[in-house]
Short mmCIF file of C-alpha atoms and ligand atoms in Angstrom, two decimals:
data_model
loop_
_atom_site.label_atom_id
_atom_site.label_comp_id
_atom_site.label_asym_id
_atom_site.label_seq_id
_atom_site.Cartn_x
_atom_site.Cartn_y
_atom_site.Cartn_z
CA MET A 1 128.90 73.73 71.58
CA ASP A 2 131.59 75.64 69.69
CA ALA A 3 131.79 72.85 67.13
CA SER A 4 128.59 74.02 65.50
CA TRP A 5 129.54 77.65 64.71
CA GLU A 6 130.38 76.70 61.14
CA ASP A 7 127.07 74.86 60.70
CA PHE A 8 125.31 78.19 61.12
CA GLY A 9 127.67 80.05 58.80
CA TRP A 10 129.61 81.62 61.67
CA GLU A 11 133.40 81.87 61.96
CA ARG A 12 134.65 80.76 65.37
CA LEU A 13 137.28 83.17 66.71
CA GLY A 14 137.96 81.66 70.15
CA PRO A 15 136.15 80.04 73.08
CA GLY A 16 132.56 81.29 73.12
CA THR A 17 133.40 83.83 70.43
CA GLY A 18 132.42 83.94 66.78
CA ARG A 19 131.24 86.20 64.07
CA ARG A 20 129.08 86.04 61.00
CA ARG A 21 129.43 88.00 57.78
CA LEU A 22 125.88 88.90 56.90
CA PRO A 23 124.55 88.66 53.35
CA VAL A 24 124.15 91.50 50.84
CA TRP A 25 126.08 94.30 52.61
CA ASP A 26 128.62 91.98 54.25
CA ALA A 27 128.37 93.61 57.68
CA THR A 28 129.79 91.56 60.54
CA ALA A 29 127.99 90.55 63.72
CA LEU A 30 130.11 89.26 66.62
CA LEU A 31 129.06 87.13 69.59
CA VAL A 32 131.02 86.93 72.85
CA ALA A 33 129.71 84.59 75.55
CA GLY A 34 130.68 84.62 79.23
CA ALA A 35 129.37 82.40 82.02
CA ASP A 36 126.46 84.74 82.77
CA GLY A 37 125.99 86.97 79.78
CA VAL A 38 126.17 87.08 76.01
CA LEU A 39 127.24 90.16 74.08
CA LEU A 40 126.25 90.71 70.46
CA CYS A 41 128.10 93.42 68.55
CA ASP A 42 125.90 94.87 65.79
CA THR A 43 122.51 93.47 64.89
CA GLY A 44 122.20 93.32 61.11
CA ALA A 45 120.45 95.35 58.43
CA SER A 46 116.81 94.65 59.25
CA LEU A 47 114.52 93.36 61.95
CA ARG A 48 114.26 90.14 59.96
CA GLU A 49 118.06 89.74 60.03
CA GLY A 50 118.05 90.49 63.77
CA VAL A 51 115.55 87.70 64.34
CA GLU A 52 117.77 85.33 62.39
CA LEU A 53 120.82 86.35 64.44
CA ARG A 54 118.88 85.86 67.67
CA THR A 55 117.70 82.41 66.62
CA GLN A 56 121.24 81.38 65.69
CA ALA A 57 122.80 82.85 68.85
CA GLU A 58 120.33 80.96 71.02
CA ALA A 59 120.92 77.72 69.11
CA LEU A 60 124.72 78.12 69.37
CA LEU A 61 124.91 79.16 73.01
CA GLY A 62 121.71 77.79 74.50
CA ARG A 63 120.74 81.15 76.00
CA ARG A 64 119.70 84.65 75.19
CA VAL A 65 121.75 87.66 74.19
CA THR A 66 121.93 89.91 77.27
CA HIS A 67 124.01 92.82 75.94
CA ILE A 68 124.25 94.54 72.58
CA ALA A 69 126.97 96.95 71.46
CA LEU A 70 126.26 99.02 68.36
CA SER A 71 129.44 100.08 66.57
CA HIS A 72 127.83 103.06 64.82
CA PRO A 73 124.46 104.28 63.61
CA HIS A 74 124.44 102.99 60.01
CA PHE A 75 121.45 100.89 58.95
CA ASP A 76 123.33 97.68 58.20
CA HIS A 77 124.68 97.58 61.77
CA VAL A 78 121.66 98.57 63.87
CA LEU A 79 118.31 97.71 62.30
CA GLY A 80 118.02 94.24 63.89
CA THR A 81 118.22 95.48 67.47
CA ALA A 82 114.48 95.21 68.19
CA ALA A 83 114.72 91.42 67.86
CA PHE A 84 116.53 91.24 71.20
CA ALA A 85 113.90 92.12 73.79
CA GLY A 86 115.37 92.59 77.24
CA ALA A 87 118.99 93.04 76.13
CA ARG A 88 120.86 96.12 77.33
CA VAL A 89 121.84 98.18 74.32
CA TYR A 90 125.03 100.26 74.29
CA GLY A 91 126.20 102.90 71.86
CA ALA A 92 128.56 105.86 71.76
CA ALA A 93 127.35 108.99 73.54
CA GLY A 94 124.89 110.91 71.40
CA MET A 95 123.73 107.93 69.37
CA THR A 96 120.40 107.50 71.18
CA GLU A 97 119.20 110.97 70.27
CA LEU A 98 120.58 110.63 66.75
CA LEU A 99 118.65 107.40 66.08
CA ARG A 100 115.43 108.77 67.56
CA ARG A 101 115.66 111.93 65.52
CA GLY A 102 117.14 110.36 62.41
CA ALA A 103 114.75 107.47 61.74
CA GLY A 104 113.69 109.02 58.43
CA GLU A 105 117.29 109.27 57.25
CA LEU A 106 117.99 105.71 58.32
CA TYR A 107 114.97 104.54 56.32
CA ALA A 108 116.01 106.51 53.23
CA ASP A 109 119.58 105.27 53.45
CA ALA A 110 118.52 101.63 53.87
CA VAL A 111 116.14 101.80 50.89
CA SER A 112 118.67 103.59 48.70
CA GLN A 113 121.15 100.81 49.46
CA GLY A 114 118.70 98.12 48.45
CA LEU A 115 116.75 97.07 51.55
CA PRO A 116 113.16 96.39 50.39
CA GLU A 117 110.79 99.16 51.51
CA PRO A 118 108.55 96.94 53.72
CA ASP A 119 111.63 95.60 55.55
CA ALA A 120 113.02 99.11 56.00
CA ALA A 121 109.69 100.44 57.27
CA GLU A 122 109.20 97.60 59.75
CA SER A 123 112.79 97.86 60.99
CA VAL A 124 112.73 101.63 61.43
CA ASP A 125 109.26 101.55 63.07
CA THR A 126 110.54 99.14 65.71
CA LEU A 127 114.04 100.62 65.96
CA VAL A 128 115.63 100.35 69.40
CA ALA A 129 118.15 103.05 70.30
CA PRO A 130 120.82 102.51 72.95
CA GLY A 131 119.55 102.72 76.52
CA GLU A 132 123.14 103.06 77.71
CA GLU A 133 125.58 105.51 76.20
CA VAL A 134 129.34 105.15 76.46
CA ASP A 135 131.48 108.18 76.98
CA GLY A 136 135.11 107.08 77.38
CA GLU A 137 135.19 103.40 78.30
CA ARG A 138 132.78 100.95 79.88
CA VAL A 139 133.67 97.49 81.17
CA LEU A 140 130.99 94.80 80.86
CA ASP A 141 131.26 91.70 83.01
CA LEU A 142 129.81 88.72 81.16
CA GLY A 143 130.74 86.29 83.94
CA GLY A 144 134.38 85.18 84.08
CA ARG A 145 134.98 87.34 81.08
CA GLN A 146 135.13 91.09 80.70
CA VAL A 147 134.86 93.15 77.58
CA VAL A 148 135.57 96.85 77.19
CA LEU A 149 133.40 99.19 75.15
CA VAL A 150 135.43 102.16 73.94
CA ASN A 151 134.04 105.38 72.51
CA VAL A 152 136.71 106.26 69.97
CA GLY A 153 135.03 109.50 68.92
CA ALA A 154 133.78 110.54 65.51
CA ALA A 155 135.68 109.14 62.52
CA HIS A 156 133.86 106.78 60.12
CA SER A 157 130.59 108.08 61.59
CA GLY A 158 129.69 110.66 64.20
CA HIS A 159 129.46 107.93 66.87
CA ASP A 160 132.06 105.17 66.63
CA LEU A 161 132.28 102.53 69.35
CA ALA A 162 134.93 99.77 69.42
CA VAL A 163 134.85 96.64 71.56
CA LEU A 164 137.95 95.05 73.09
CA VAL A 165 137.75 91.39 74.11
CA PRO A 166 140.92 90.86 76.18
CA GLY A 167 142.66 87.49 76.33
CA SER A 168 145.84 85.71 75.30
CA ALA A 169 144.74 86.52 71.76
CA PRO A 170 142.84 89.79 72.19
CA LEU A 171 140.15 90.71 69.74
CA VAL A 172 139.04 94.17 68.68
CA PHE A 173 135.65 94.69 67.04
CA CYS A 174 136.30 97.70 64.86
CA GLY A 175 132.99 98.49 63.19
CA ASP A 176 133.52 100.33 59.92
CA LEU A 177 136.63 102.09 61.19
CA VAL A 178 138.30 99.16 59.43
CA GLU A 179 137.12 97.58 56.20
CA GLU A 180 138.77 94.68 54.45
CA SER A 181 136.39 93.87 51.59
CA GLY A 182 136.43 97.38 50.14
CA GLU A 183 137.73 100.90 50.63
CA PRO A 184 136.74 102.47 53.97
CA GLN A 185 133.57 104.47 53.32
CA ALA A 186 133.42 108.13 54.31
CA GLY A 187 129.82 109.35 54.12
CA PRO A 188 128.40 112.74 55.09
CA ASP A 189 128.61 111.96 58.81
CA ALA A 190 132.30 110.94 58.70
CA LEU A 191 135.05 112.99 60.25
CA PRO A 192 137.92 111.85 58.04
CA ALA A 193 140.59 114.02 59.64
CA ARG A 194 140.07 112.17 62.93
CA TRP A 195 140.06 108.72 61.37
CA PRO A 196 143.79 107.97 61.56
CA ALA A 197 143.79 108.83 65.28
CA ALA A 198 140.84 106.48 65.82
CA LEU A 199 142.82 103.65 64.19
CA ASP A 200 145.80 104.49 66.42
CA ARG A 201 143.44 104.02 69.36
CA LEU A 202 142.34 100.60 68.06
CA LEU A 203 145.98 99.56 67.70
CA GLU A 204 146.69 100.76 71.23
CA LEU A 205 143.75 98.73 72.55
CA GLY A 206 144.55 95.49 70.78
CA GLY A 207 148.32 95.62 70.37
CA GLU A 208 150.34 93.62 67.86
CA ASP A 209 148.78 90.22 68.48
CA ALA A 210 145.08 91.03 68.38
CA LEU A 211 142.58 89.85 65.83
CA TYR A 212 140.95 92.92 64.34
CA VAL A 213 137.39 92.26 63.20
CA PRO A 214 136.38 94.79 60.55
CA GLY A 215 132.86 96.02 59.89
CA HIS A 216 133.09 94.46 56.43
CA GLY A 217 135.44 91.72 55.28
CA ALA A 218 137.94 89.19 56.59
CA VAL A 219 139.55 89.36 60.03
CA VAL A 220 142.83 91.29 59.80
CA ASP A 221 145.97 91.90 61.85
CA ALA A 222 147.67 94.97 63.30
CA ALA A 223 149.78 95.46 60.18
CA PHE A 224 146.63 95.71 58.05
CA VAL A 225 145.08 98.27 60.41
CA ARG A 226 148.31 100.29 60.40
CA ALA A 227 148.43 100.26 56.60
CA GLN A 228 144.80 101.37 56.43
CA ARG A 229 145.58 104.12 58.91
CA ASP A 230 148.41 105.37 56.71
CA ALA A 231 146.27 105.18 53.58
CA LEU A 232 143.49 107.19 55.27
CA ALA A 233 146.00 109.76 56.49
CA GLY A 234 147.22 110.09 52.91
CA ARG A 235 143.69 110.32 51.54
CA PHE A 236 142.21 112.72 54.06
CA GLY A 237 145.12 114.35 55.86
CA GLY A 238 145.63 114.02 59.60
CA SER A 239 148.77 112.48 61.04
ZN1 ZN B 1 129.19 102.37 58.40
#
C-alpha cells in the first residue's frame, strides 16, 4: 500500500508513515499508521482540505483516521478537523478553551491570509477543538507502534505540541516550531524568548538521527534544527 503515497502527492517517510505539503500555505499534514489506529498530525486550512485529507488517508491506508494531534491553534493547521468524525483529537493544554473562545480571531486570520470567506465561515462554524489535552507527555498506542505527544510549552504559539514517532529512524513532527520554506513566524501569540528552549526539547526527543518534519517546508535534520535554534536565540534572545 505504501507504493501509492506519491500518487496522492504524499511523501513517504517510512513504513505506514507519510506527509503531504498542502497547497497555498504549505502546511504539512503527517500520517502515522499502526496495526489498530491511524494518527493524523494537523488537518489543513479548511474543512474542504480536511475532507480531501480524509479521503486520501482512507485510500492510502484502507481505514479511518482514529487519532488527530494538532500542533498549534493556527488556522492552516486546525481548520480541517471536523472532517474526521469519531477521531480523538489532541492538543496542548489550554487549546480547547482557546479555540472555543477564539473562533472569531481564527476566522479573521484565515480570511486575512487568503482563505475565501465562505470556506473560512464553514470551517470555523464546524470547528472541532481537542477533546483531549496534553500536559507533559502522552503516549498513544496505535497497535504495534507507539507515538508520544509532547507539550513543549508556548514558543511559536501559546500552545505548541510536538509528536515523536520512535523507531530506528525516529521522526519528530515539529509544527511551526521549525520552518524550512521561510523564516520562523512569530505572531502576537508567540513567546519568542522560550523558542530556543522548545527547539532544544525537540532535539532531545529526536536525537541526531531523527527526521524533523517542519510545519512548512522540506524535512530537515538535527543540524538544521540546531542552526534555527541559534538563529532564533540571536533574533529574540534566550539561550
Ligand atoms: Zn503557526
